[in-house]
Amino acid sequence: MYPGAFEYHRADSVAQALSLLGRFGEQAKLLAGGQSLLPMMKLRLAEPRHLIDIGGIAGLDAINEQGGRIRIGALARHDAVASSDLLRRRLPLLAECAAEIGDLQVRNMGTLGGSLVHADPGADYPAAVLALEGEIVVEGPGGRRTLKAEQFFLDLMTTALKPAEMLVEVNFAPLSARTGGAYVKHRQPASGFALVGVAAVVGLNQGGAVERCRVGVTGLAAAPFRALAVEQALTGKTPDARSLADAASHAADGKDALSDIHASADFRAELARVHTQRALEKAVERAR
Amino acid sequence: MRVSMIVNGEQRQDEVEDRLLLVHYLREVAGLTGTHVGCESSLCGACTVLLDGRAVKSCTLLAVQASGRRLVTVEGLAQNGRLHPLQEGFWEEHGLQCGFCTPGMIMAAHDLLSRMKHPSEAEIRRGLEGNLCRCTGYQHIVKAIEYAAQRL
Ligand SMILES: Cc1cc2nc3c(=O)[nH]c(=O)nc-3n(C[C@H](O)[C@H](O)[C@H](O)COP(=O)(O)OP(=O)(O)OC[C@H]3O[C@@H](n4cnc5c(N)ncnc54)[C@H](O)[C@@H]3O)c2cc1C
Ligand code: FES
Ligand code: FES
């Protein structure tokens, strides 16, 4: 299986990548890890005339803490996120999520930016980035702008990124004290993608009641989303078996669940409720 | 486009079509047919090679993407006629039947053992998630890797 013919360009900097994007417009696609784009090109679901390889841009894979935010470059490989000491200490939910993606080989090549921009409905990262209230930094001909995760994912494989822009960084506030996070997923056994994946962040106050609750859900609907009904139901409550189950029962509220050969809409909705409960339970345990 | 890379310790330079996949470059241009082509769709792992020491599926990588990097294929493991402990392990523990998946299994295991000196059985199985075998039922593959882990 070969991809269709294209002209290959290697960008050494963000500026160069943007200028090539500007020059070739709709005919061009950026290539990061290639773990989604190349399979699509082999199936001729994508047939760009120009491929702009950003995979070698120096420094765009950095992971560090700066100005009170944890910053992850667009090119950070899934494996680097999963094994980063900084992230395992300060943002373990994200490292845990990255370790759940695909397999060893895919994690060695695939990038955070590529996953978010590709926006596969079964992608893992979006759930964690939503629950952690990540900020997505994109750069275009007019400079940089920052989008909240909730503003970024619009629809099936559709994001708020404009054609002339590229994603350069995702940044997060580290979790505060008495706050825990967890990511749990139901894997599609062949590909590893999430049939449903849920990321939860729970913060407790001195008295042990839920002060902050954030839940990101992937796989259920065309676009990943924050489960606001779950968050509202749990906030202010003392987390116990009953309040967690009650909150989790709202995980699929108001959502058009996807249906395909792997799982019906009803089954996906049930998976979302069950996995939301599990993610909340784990997050609470870690917050204590 | 002109590519230049180090394959099994040897510097190569070749002119290739932009869309040439790395696996075809290795097999058809470099003549290294130890790397197999199975599913061609990033699922089976038969085409796994090391790119700067990390296991990647060479059917899901362009040759041009690997330019300037260091590659190792299964042919690059034996040193001075001595099999690598992983190769020896597959031999000793009967880790293969038809052998189609074997080069990919060995290269994925190579990455795994470079991160963990003594992986548990569960860690080995997880490390091989991206590699499929239609013959062995995996049990002997796990043993082969445990054999190598003890000797590395
Ligand atoms: C066998 C297999 C199993 C997988 N399993 C999972 C899984 O379980 N969970 C999961 O979440 N994913 C899974 N994936 C997908 C994987 O995570 C990809 O790495 C990811 O979706 C895309 O990242 P990439 O760097 O490879 O992007 P590419 O394939 O290079 O690009 C994907 C898209 O994003 C665009 N793009 C890339 N980087 C940028 C950027 N910085 N700015 C703007 N646009 C950009 C490209 O133009 C392209 O349209 C799997 C893939 C394979 C092959
Ligand atoms: S041939 Fe590359 S993964 Fe199957
Ligand atoms: S030995 Fe035949 S596929 Fe593994």
Short mmCIF file of C-alpha atoms and ligand atoms in Angstrom, two decimals:
data_model
loop_
_atom_site.label_atom_id
_atom_site.label_comp_id
_atom_site.label_asym_id
_atom_site.label_seq_id
_atom_site.Cartn_x
_atom_site.Cartn_y
_atom_site.Cartn_z
CA MET A 1 0.00 0.00 0.00
CA TYR A 2 1.56 3.24 -1.14
CA PRO A 3 0.49 6.78 -0.49
CA GLY A 4 -0.29 8.84 -3.59
CA ALA A 5 2.52 10.95 -5.02
CA PHE A 6 3.41 14.19 -3.26
CA GLU A 7 6.30 16.57 -2.91
CA TYR A 8 8.14 16.35 0.42
CA HIS A 9 9.42 19.44 2.24
CA ARG A 10 11.32 19.48 5.51
CA ALA A 11 10.71 22.48 7.78
CA ASP A 12 13.47 23.41 10.22
CA SER A 13 11.47 26.00 12.12
CA VAL A 14 7.87 26.97 12.86
CA ALA A 15 8.31 30.06 10.68
CA GLN A 16 9.44 27.93 7.76
CA ALA A 17 6.57 25.49 8.23
CA LEU A 18 4.08 28.37 8.27
CA SER A 19 5.57 29.94 5.18
CA LEU A 20 5.35 26.61 3.30
CA LEU A 21 1.75 26.21 4.51
CA GLY A 22 1.00 29.70 3.21
CA ARG A 23 2.61 28.95 -0.11
CA PHE A 24 0.83 25.64 -0.82
CA GLY A 25 -2.45 26.30 1.00
CA GLU A 26 -5.09 23.59 0.75
CA GLN A 27 -2.74 21.34 -1.20
CA ALA A 28 -0.41 20.91 1.76
CA LYS A 29 -0.50 18.93 4.98
CA LEU A 30 1.84 19.00 7.93
CA LEU A 31 3.50 15.71 8.82
CA ALA A 32 4.43 15.18 12.47
CA GLY A 33 4.70 11.53 13.59
CA GLY A 34 2.75 10.29 10.58
CA GLN A 35 0.90 7.69 12.64
CA SER A 36 -2.50 8.95 11.52
CA LEU A 37 -1.69 10.82 8.33
CA LEU A 38 0.32 8.11 6.56
CA PRO A 39 -2.34 5.40 7.11
CA MET A 40 -4.93 7.86 5.75
CA MET A 41 -2.75 8.61 2.73
CA LYS A 42 -2.28 4.91 2.00
CA LEU A 43 -6.05 4.50 1.97
CA ARG A 44 -6.25 7.66 -0.20
CA LEU A 45 -8.50 9.24 2.40
CA ALA A 46 -5.95 12.05 2.29
CA GLU A 47 -4.10 13.01 -0.89
CA PRO A 48 -2.01 16.09 -0.17
CA ARG A 49 0.17 17.32 -3.04
CA HIS A 50 2.72 18.68 -0.58
CA LEU A 51 3.85 17.21 2.73
CA ILE A 52 5.58 19.56 5.13
CA ASP A 53 7.58 17.51 7.62
CA ILE A 54 7.68 19.33 10.96
CA GLY A 55 9.02 16.25 12.77
CA GLY A 56 12.57 17.61 12.92
CA ILE A 57 11.90 21.13 14.23
CA ALA A 58 14.37 21.49 17.10
CA GLY A 59 12.93 22.24 20.54
CA LEU A 60 9.29 21.78 19.54
CA ASP A 61 9.18 18.60 21.60
CA ALA A 62 10.22 20.24 24.88
CA ILE A 63 8.45 19.42 28.12
CA ASN A 64 9.09 21.88 30.97
CA GLU A 65 7.63 24.03 33.71
CA GLN A 66 7.80 27.77 33.11
CA GLY A 67 5.92 30.71 34.56
CA GLY A 68 3.77 28.46 36.73
CA ARG A 69 2.56 26.41 33.75
CA ILE A 70 3.60 23.02 32.51
CA ARG A 71 4.37 23.40 28.83
CA ILE A 72 4.49 20.60 26.30
CA GLY A 73 5.66 21.21 22.75
CA ALA A 74 3.49 19.99 19.88
CA LEU A 75 6.09 17.41 18.86
CA ALA A 76 6.36 15.67 22.23
CA ARG A 77 6.04 11.96 21.44
CA HIS A 78 3.44 9.93 23.30
CA ASP A 79 6.28 7.89 24.80
CA ALA A 80 8.10 11.01 26.02
CA VAL A 81 4.92 12.24 27.73
CA ALA A 82 4.31 8.82 29.27
CA SER A 83 7.84 8.59 30.65
CA SER A 84 8.57 12.24 31.54
CA ASP A 85 9.59 12.57 35.21
CA LEU A 86 8.14 16.06 35.38
CA LEU A 87 4.75 14.96 34.07
CA ARG A 88 4.62 11.83 36.19
CA ARG A 89 5.14 14.01 39.25
CA ARG A 90 3.15 17.11 38.35
CA LEU A 91 0.54 15.95 35.84
CA PRO A 92 0.29 12.16 36.25
CA LEU A 93 -3.10 12.02 34.53
CA LEU A 94 -1.53 13.12 31.25
CA ALA A 95 1.34 10.63 31.50
CA GLU A 96 -1.12 7.87 32.33
CA CYS A 97 -3.22 8.81 29.30
CA ALA A 98 -0.22 8.85 26.93
CA ALA A 99 0.84 5.39 28.13
CA GLU A 100 -2.59 4.09 27.06
CA ILE A 101 -2.21 5.16 23.43
CA GLY A 102 -1.80 2.46 20.78
CA ASP A 103 1.37 0.40 21.20
CA LEU A 104 5.08 0.92 21.79
CA GLN A 105 5.88 1.68 18.16
CA VAL A 106 3.01 4.14 17.77
CA ARG A 107 3.99 5.90 21.02
CA ASN A 108 7.56 6.22 19.77
CA MET A 109 6.45 8.21 16.70
CA GLY A 110 3.06 9.82 17.42
CA THR A 111 2.93 13.35 18.82
CA LEU A 112 0.64 15.29 21.15
CA GLY A 113 0.00 17.98 18.54
CA GLY A 114 -0.75 15.43 15.82
CA SER A 115 -3.23 13.61 18.00
CA LEU A 116 -5.11 16.77 18.99
CA VAL A 117 -5.26 18.18 15.47
CA HIS A 118 -6.21 14.85 13.91
CA ALA A 119 -9.11 14.72 16.41
CA ASP A 120 -10.05 11.11 15.87
CA PRO A 121 -13.25 10.55 17.85
CA GLY A 122 -11.52 7.65 19.67
CA ALA A 123 -8.29 9.52 20.47
CA ASP A 124 -7.21 9.39 24.11
CA TYR A 125 -5.48 12.73 24.68
CA PRO A 126 -8.52 14.98 24.17
CA ALA A 127 -10.23 13.56 27.29
CA ALA A 128 -7.21 14.36 29.46
CA VAL A 129 -6.58 17.77 27.91
CA LEU A 130 -10.23 18.71 28.54
CA ALA A 131 -10.26 17.47 32.15
CA LEU A 132 -6.97 19.25 32.89
CA GLU A 133 -8.30 22.45 31.26
CA GLY A 134 -5.32 22.61 28.95
CA GLU A 135 -4.60 25.65 26.83
CA ILE A 136 -3.77 25.01 23.22
CA VAL A 137 -1.37 27.46 21.61
CA VAL A 138 -1.51 27.80 17.84
CA GLU A 139 0.60 29.96 15.56
CA GLY A 140 -0.35 31.39 12.20
CA PRO A 141 0.68 34.19 9.84
CA GLY A 142 -0.84 36.71 12.26
CA GLY A 143 1.05 35.41 15.30
CA ARG A 144 0.01 33.23 18.21
CA ARG A 145 -3.35 32.68 19.83
CA THR A 146 -4.41 30.52 22.73
CA LEU A 147 -7.54 28.39 22.78
CA LYS A 148 -9.14 26.63 25.68
CA ALA A 149 -9.45 22.89 25.12
CA GLU A 150 -13.24 23.25 25.10
CA GLN A 151 -13.05 25.68 22.20
CA PHE A 152 -10.70 23.49 20.21
CA PHE A 153 -12.64 20.30 19.45
CA LEU A 154 -15.58 21.08 17.18
CA ASP A 155 -16.73 17.91 15.45
CA LEU A 156 -15.61 14.60 13.95
CA MET A 157 -11.94 15.18 13.03
CA THR A 158 -12.60 18.90 13.06
CA THR A 159 -10.92 21.48 15.27
CA ALA A 160 -10.80 25.25 15.57
CA LEU A 161 -7.34 25.30 13.96
CA LYS A 162 -7.33 27.42 10.78
CA PRO A 163 -5.74 26.03 7.60
CA ALA A 164 -2.78 28.43 7.77
CA GLU A 165 -2.06 27.69 11.44
CA MET A 166 -0.18 25.03 13.32
CA LEU A 167 -0.39 23.82 16.89
CA VAL A 168 2.82 24.65 18.74
CA GLU A 169 2.19 23.98 22.43
CA VAL A 170 -0.26 22.72 25.02
CA ASN A 171 0.09 24.07 28.56
CA PHE A 172 -1.49 23.28 31.89
CA ALA A 173 -1.66 24.51 35.46
CA PRO A 174 -0.15 21.82 37.70
CA LEU A 175 -2.72 20.14 39.94
CA SER A 176 -3.13 21.77 43.34
CA ALA A 177 -3.01 20.00 46.70
CA ARG A 178 -5.71 17.43 47.56
CA THR A 179 -6.42 17.02 43.86
CA GLY A 180 -6.27 13.74 41.97
CA GLY A 181 -6.72 12.70 38.37
CA ALA A 182 -7.27 9.46 36.48
CA TYR A 183 -7.81 8.23 32.94
CA VAL A 184 -9.65 4.99 32.22
CA LYS A 185 -10.65 3.64 28.84
CA HIS A 186 -12.29 0.73 27.13
CA ARG A 187 -9.91 -0.21 24.31
CA GLN A 188 -10.97 -1.26 20.88
CA PRO A 189 -8.98 -4.50 20.94
CA ALA A 190 -7.47 -4.34 17.44
CA SER A 191 -6.34 -0.71 17.24
CA GLY A 192 -6.14 0.24 20.90
CA PHE A 193 -8.22 3.37 20.31
CA ALA A 194 -10.78 4.26 22.98
CA LEU A 195 -14.29 2.96 22.39
CA VAL A 196 -14.84 5.27 25.31
CA GLY A 197 -12.24 6.98 27.49
CA VAL A 198 -12.85 9.16 30.52
CA ALA A 199 -10.45 11.51 32.28
CA ALA A 200 -11.45 12.92 35.68
CA VAL A 201 -9.88 15.52 37.94
CA VAL A 202 -11.27 15.86 41.46
CA GLY A 203 -10.17 18.38 44.09
CA LEU A 204 -11.30 18.08 47.70
CA ASN A 205 -11.60 20.81 50.34
CA GLN A 206 -10.35 20.54 53.95
CA GLY A 207 -13.59 18.87 54.98
CA GLY A 208 -13.29 16.22 52.26
CA ALA A 209 -16.09 17.50 50.02
CA VAL A 210 -15.63 17.94 46.26
CA GLU A 211 -14.49 21.46 45.49
CA ARG A 212 -13.55 20.98 41.87
CA CYS A 213 -14.58 18.34 39.39
CA ARG A 214 -13.63 18.16 35.72
CA VAL A 215 -14.53 15.29 33.42
CA GLY A 216 -13.45 14.83 29.79
CA VAL A 217 -15.03 12.13 27.66
CA THR A 218 -13.71 10.76 24.37
CA GLY A 219 -15.08 8.08 22.05
CA LEU A 220 -18.73 8.56 22.90
CA ALA A 221 -19.63 11.36 20.51
CA ALA A 222 -18.27 12.86 17.29
CA ALA A 223 -16.20 15.30 19.33
CA PRO A 224 -14.74 14.88 22.82
CA PHE A 225 -16.48 16.96 25.47
CA ARG A 226 -16.56 18.09 29.11
CA ALA A 227 -19.33 16.21 30.95
CA LEU A 228 -20.72 19.30 32.70
CA ALA A 229 -23.74 17.49 34.16
CA VAL A 230 -21.41 15.06 35.93
CA GLU A 231 -19.20 17.88 37.20
CA GLN A 232 -22.18 19.82 38.56
CA ALA A 233 -23.73 16.78 40.19
CA LEU A 234 -20.58 16.01 42.16
CA THR A 235 -19.43 19.49 43.12
CA GLY A 236 -20.11 20.23 46.79
CA LYS A 237 -20.88 16.59 47.60
CA THR A 238 -18.96 14.27 49.86
CA PRO A 239 -17.62 11.64 47.50
CA ASP A 240 -19.01 8.23 48.40
CA ALA A 241 -20.28 5.26 46.41
CA ARG A 242 -23.70 6.82 46.05
CA SER A 243 -22.75 10.37 45.04
CA LEU A 244 -20.15 9.08 42.57
CA ALA A 245 -22.61 6.67 40.95
CA ASP A 246 -25.24 9.37 40.77
CA ALA A 247 -22.86 11.87 39.15
CA ALA A 248 -21.54 9.27 36.70
CA SER A 249 -25.06 8.39 35.58
CA HIS A 250 -25.11 11.75 33.74
CA ALA A 251 -22.01 11.02 31.61
CA ALA A 252 -23.88 10.62 28.33
CA ASP A 253 -26.66 13.15 29.00
CA GLY A 254 -27.70 15.10 25.92
CA LYS A 255 -25.06 13.51 23.69
CA ASP A 256 -25.56 11.84 20.32
CA ALA A 257 -23.60 8.64 20.89
CA LEU A 258 -21.66 7.23 17.94
CA SER A 259 -22.65 3.83 16.61
CA ASP A 260 -20.48 1.56 14.44
CA ILE A 261 -19.48 -2.09 14.01
CA HIS A 262 -17.49 -1.96 17.24
CA ALA A 263 -20.19 -0.64 19.57
CA SER A 264 -23.80 0.51 19.39
CA ALA A 265 -24.84 3.92 20.69
CA ASP A 266 -26.47 2.37 23.78
CA PHE A 267 -23.39 0.33 24.59
CA ARG A 268 -21.14 3.39 24.21
CA ALA A 269 -23.39 5.41 26.52
CA GLU A 270 -23.25 2.63 29.12
CA LEU A 271 -19.47 2.43 28.77
CA ALA A 272 -19.30 6.19 29.34
CA ARG A 273 -21.29 5.95 32.57
CA VAL A 274 -19.32 2.97 33.90
CA HIS A 275 -15.93 4.45 33.03
CA THR A 276 -16.87 7.85 34.41
CA GLN A 277 -17.62 6.22 37.73
CA ARG A 278 -14.31 4.35 37.67
CA ALA A 279 -12.35 7.47 36.74
CA LEU A 280 -14.05 9.49 39.48
CA GLU A 281 -13.38 6.78 42.07
CA LYS A 282 -9.69 6.65 41.16
CA ALA A 283 -9.36 10.44 41.10
CA VAL A 284 -10.96 10.74 44.54
CA GLU A 285 -8.69 8.04 45.93
CA ARG A 286 -5.65 9.92 44.63
CA ALA A 287 -6.93 13.25 45.95
CA ARG A 288 -7.15 11.93 49.49
CA MET B 1 14.90 13.25 -2.94
CA ARG B 2 18.37 12.37 -1.66
CA VAL B 3 18.43 10.50 1.65
CA SER B 4 21.41 9.71 3.79
CA MET B 5 21.25 7.49 6.83
CA ILE B 6 23.22 4.98 8.82
CA VAL B 7 21.80 1.50 8.41
CA ASN B 8 23.29 -1.19 10.65
CA GLY B 9 26.38 0.94 11.14
CA GLU B 10 26.92 1.64 7.46
CA GLN B 11 26.46 5.12 6.00
CA ARG B 12 24.19 5.05 2.94
CA GLN B 13 23.13 7.66 0.41
CA ASP B 14 20.37 7.03 -2.08
CA GLU B 15 18.05 8.89 -4.37
CA VAL B 16 14.46 7.86 -3.59
CA GLU B 17 10.94 8.79 -4.55
CA ASP B 18 9.40 11.08 -1.88
CA ARG B 19 6.58 8.64 -1.19
CA LEU B 20 8.79 5.57 -0.74
CA LEU B 21 8.03 3.88 2.58
CA LEU B 22 10.97 3.06 4.82
CA VAL B 23 10.19 -0.66 4.73
CA HIS B 24 10.47 -0.71 0.93
CA TYR B 25 13.63 1.35 1.10
CA LEU B 26 15.18 -1.20 3.45
CA ARG B 27 14.05 -4.23 1.46
CA GLU B 28 14.31 -3.03 -2.13
CA VAL B 29 16.96 -0.33 -2.09
CA ALA B 30 19.22 -1.49 0.74
CA GLY B 31 18.54 -5.18 0.02
CA LEU B 32 17.80 -5.96 3.67
CA THR B 33 14.89 -8.35 3.42
CA GLY B 34 14.98 -9.41 7.09
CA THR B 35 12.42 -6.71 7.79
CA HIS B 36 9.07 -8.15 6.73
CA VAL B 37 5.94 -6.59 5.29
CA GLY B 38 2.76 -7.96 6.81
CA CYS B 39 -0.38 -5.90 7.08
CA GLU B 40 1.04 -2.73 5.47
CA SER B 41 -1.34 -0.82 7.71
CA SER B 42 0.54 -0.28 11.01
CA LEU B 43 -1.18 -3.08 12.88
CA CYS B 44 1.00 -6.23 12.80
CA GLY B 45 4.48 -4.97 13.69
CA ALA B 46 6.28 -7.32 11.26
CA CYS B 47 8.08 -4.30 9.80
CA THR B 48 9.46 -3.03 13.14
CA VAL B 49 12.99 -1.58 13.04
CA LEU B 50 14.96 0.67 15.40
CA LEU B 51 15.09 4.38 14.57
CA ASP B 52 17.70 6.03 16.80
CA GLY B 53 17.23 3.06 19.15
CA ARG B 54 13.44 3.18 19.32
CA ALA B 55 11.10 0.61 17.77
CA VAL B 56 9.00 2.01 14.91
CA LYS B 57 6.82 0.45 12.23
CA SER B 58 8.72 1.02 9.00
CA CYS B 59 5.53 0.67 6.91
CA THR B 60 4.27 3.85 8.57
CA LEU B 61 7.33 6.00 8.02
CA LEU B 62 8.68 7.53 4.84
CA ALA B 63 12.27 6.84 3.89
CA VAL B 64 12.77 10.63 3.64
CA GLN B 65 11.63 11.01 7.28
CA ALA B 66 14.45 8.73 8.37
CA SER B 67 17.10 10.74 6.54
CA GLY B 68 19.88 11.82 8.88
CA ARG B 69 18.98 9.17 11.43
CA ARG B 70 20.40 5.86 12.58
CA LEU B 71 18.58 2.62 11.75
CA VAL B 72 19.05 -0.92 12.93
CA THR B 73 17.31 -3.89 11.32
CA VAL B 74 17.40 -7.52 12.41
CA GLU B 75 20.46 -8.00 10.17
CA GLY B 76 22.34 -5.54 12.35
CA LEU B 77 22.03 -7.44 15.61
CA ALA B 78 24.58 -10.26 15.32
CA GLN B 79 28.14 -9.17 16.10
CA ASN B 80 31.17 -10.93 14.58
CA GLY B 81 29.09 -13.96 13.72
CA ARG B 82 27.64 -14.24 17.22
CA LEU B 83 23.87 -14.06 17.54
CA HIS B 84 22.39 -11.32 19.72
CA PRO B 85 20.95 -12.73 22.99
CA LEU B 86 17.45 -12.01 21.66
CA GLN B 87 18.10 -14.07 18.53
CA GLU B 88 19.62 -16.79 20.65
CA GLY B 89 16.56 -16.67 22.94
CA PHE B 90 14.14 -17.19 20.04
CA TRP B 91 16.25 -20.16 18.94
CA GLU B 92 16.64 -21.73 22.37
CA GLU B 93 13.08 -21.17 23.59
CA HIS B 94 11.37 -22.08 20.30
CA GLY B 95 10.07 -18.53 19.95
CA LEU B 96 9.05 -18.97 16.32
CA GLN B 97 7.23 -21.30 14.00
CA CYS B 98 6.84 -19.78 10.52
CA GLY B 99 9.15 -16.92 11.52
CA PHE B 100 7.23 -14.21 9.72
CA CYS B 101 6.67 -12.08 12.81
CA THR B 102 10.07 -12.82 14.34
CA PRO B 103 12.23 -9.90 13.11
CA GLY B 104 9.56 -7.44 14.24
CA MET B 105 9.18 -9.18 17.60
CA ILE B 106 12.93 -9.08 18.14
CA MET B 107 13.23 -5.39 17.30
CA ALA B 108 10.29 -4.42 19.53
CA ALA B 109 11.77 -6.52 22.34
CA HIS B 110 15.11 -4.77 21.80
CA ASP B 111 13.49 -1.41 22.56
CA LEU B 112 11.68 -2.91 25.56
CA LEU B 113 14.88 -4.37 27.05
CA SER B 114 16.70 -1.08 26.53
CA ARG B 115 14.18 0.53 28.91
CA MET B 116 13.74 -2.31 31.41
CA LYS B 117 16.44 -4.73 32.38
CA HIS B 118 14.11 -7.38 33.77
CA PRO B 119 10.55 -6.90 32.58
CA SER B 120 7.84 -9.05 34.11
CA GLU B 121 5.77 -11.33 31.89
CA ALA B 122 2.98 -8.72 31.91
CA GLU B 123 5.43 -5.99 30.90
CA ILE B 124 6.75 -8.11 28.05
CA ARG B 125 3.25 -8.81 26.78
CA ARG B 126 2.39 -5.13 26.98
CA GLY B 127 5.61 -4.19 25.19
CA LEU B 128 4.63 -6.49 22.33
CA GLU B 129 1.09 -5.14 21.92
CA GLY B 130 1.98 -3.80 18.50
CA ASN B 131 3.23 -7.16 17.20
CA LEU B 132 1.01 -9.99 16.05
CA CYS B 133 1.94 -13.65 15.73
CA ARG B 134 -0.38 -16.13 14.02
CA CYS B 135 1.54 -19.25 15.03
CA THR B 136 3.03 -19.43 18.48
CA GLY B 137 0.34 -18.25 20.89
CA TYR B 138 3.03 -15.87 22.24
CA GLN B 139 4.05 -18.05 25.22
CA HIS B 140 7.42 -19.02 23.74
CA ILE B 141 8.03 -15.50 22.51
CA VAL B 142 7.71 -14.25 26.07
CA LYS B 143 10.12 -16.97 27.21
CA ALA B 144 12.59 -16.04 24.48
CA ILE B 145 12.63 -12.46 25.70
CA GLU B 146 13.03 -13.55 29.32
CA TYR B 147 15.98 -15.67 28.17
CA ALA B 148 17.57 -12.62 26.55
CA ALA B 149 16.86 -10.39 29.56
CA GLN B 150 18.91 -12.74 31.73
CA ARG B 151 21.88 -12.51 29.40
CA LEU B 152 21.94 -8.83 28.49
C1 LIG C 1 -1.79 1.10 15.15
C2 LIG C 1 -2.20 2.44 15.70
C3 LIG C 1 -2.85 2.49 16.91
C4 LIG C 1 -3.24 3.72 17.45
N1 LIG C 1 -3.89 3.72 18.64
C5 LIG C 1 -4.25 4.90 19.18
C6 LIG C 1 -4.90 4.94 20.45
O1 LIG C 1 -5.12 3.92 21.11
N2 LIG C 1 -5.26 6.15 20.97
C7 LIG C 1 -5.00 7.31 20.29
O2 LIG C 1 -5.34 8.38 20.79
N3 LIG C 1 -4.37 7.32 19.09
C8 LIG C 1 -3.99 6.14 18.53
N4 LIG C 1 -3.35 6.16 17.32
C9 LIG C 1 -3.08 7.45 16.64
C10 LIG C 1 -1.78 8.05 17.12
O3 LIG C 1 -1.93 8.51 18.45
C11 LIG C 1 -1.24 9.20 16.26
O4 LIG C 1 0.08 9.41 16.68
C12 LIG C 1 -1.94 10.52 16.37
O5 LIG C 1 -3.31 10.40 16.11
C13 LIG C 1 -1.40 11.50 15.32
O6 LIG C 1 -0.16 12.03 15.72
P1 LIG C 1 1.04 12.11 14.68
O7 LIG C 1 2.11 12.89 15.30
O8 LIG C 1 1.37 10.74 14.25
O9 LIG C 1 0.37 12.98 13.53
P2 LIG C 1 0.39 12.87 11.94
O10 LIG C 1 -0.13 11.57 11.52
O11 LIG C 1 1.71 13.29 11.43
O12 LIG C 1 -0.67 14.02 11.62
C14 LIG C 1 -2.04 13.88 11.91
C15 LIG C 1 -2.78 15.14 11.46
O13 LIG C 1 -2.45 16.24 12.27
C16 LIG C 1 -1.85 17.28 11.51
N5 LIG C 1 -0.79 17.83 12.36
C17 LIG C 1 0.19 17.12 12.99
N6 LIG C 1 0.90 17.92 13.80
C18 LIG C 1 0.37 19.16 13.68
C19 LIG C 1 0.66 20.42 14.29
N7 LIG C 1 1.63 20.56 15.19
N8 LIG C 1 -0.10 21.48 13.94
C20 LIG C 1 -1.09 21.34 13.05
N9 LIG C 1 -1.42 20.18 12.45
C21 LIG C 1 -0.70 19.10 12.77
C22 LIG C 1 -1.39 16.64 10.23
O14 LIG C 1 -1.37 17.57 9.18
C23 LIG C 1 -2.44 15.57 10.04
O15 LIG C 1 -3.59 16.12 9.49
C24 LIG C 1 -2.95 4.94 16.75
C25 LIG C 1 -2.27 4.89 15.53
C26 LIG C 1 -1.90 3.66 15.00
C27 LIG C 1 -1.15 3.63 13.70
S1 FES C 2 3.60 -4.28 7.97
FE1 FES C 2 4.01 -2.59 9.24
S2 FES C 2 2.76 -2.94 10.92
FE2 FES C 2 2.20 -4.57 9.59
S1 FES C 3 5.88 -17.44 14.08
FE1 FES C 3 4.46 -17.38 12.48
S2 FES C 3 3.58 -15.41 12.73
FE2 FES C 3 4.79 -15.62 14.49
#
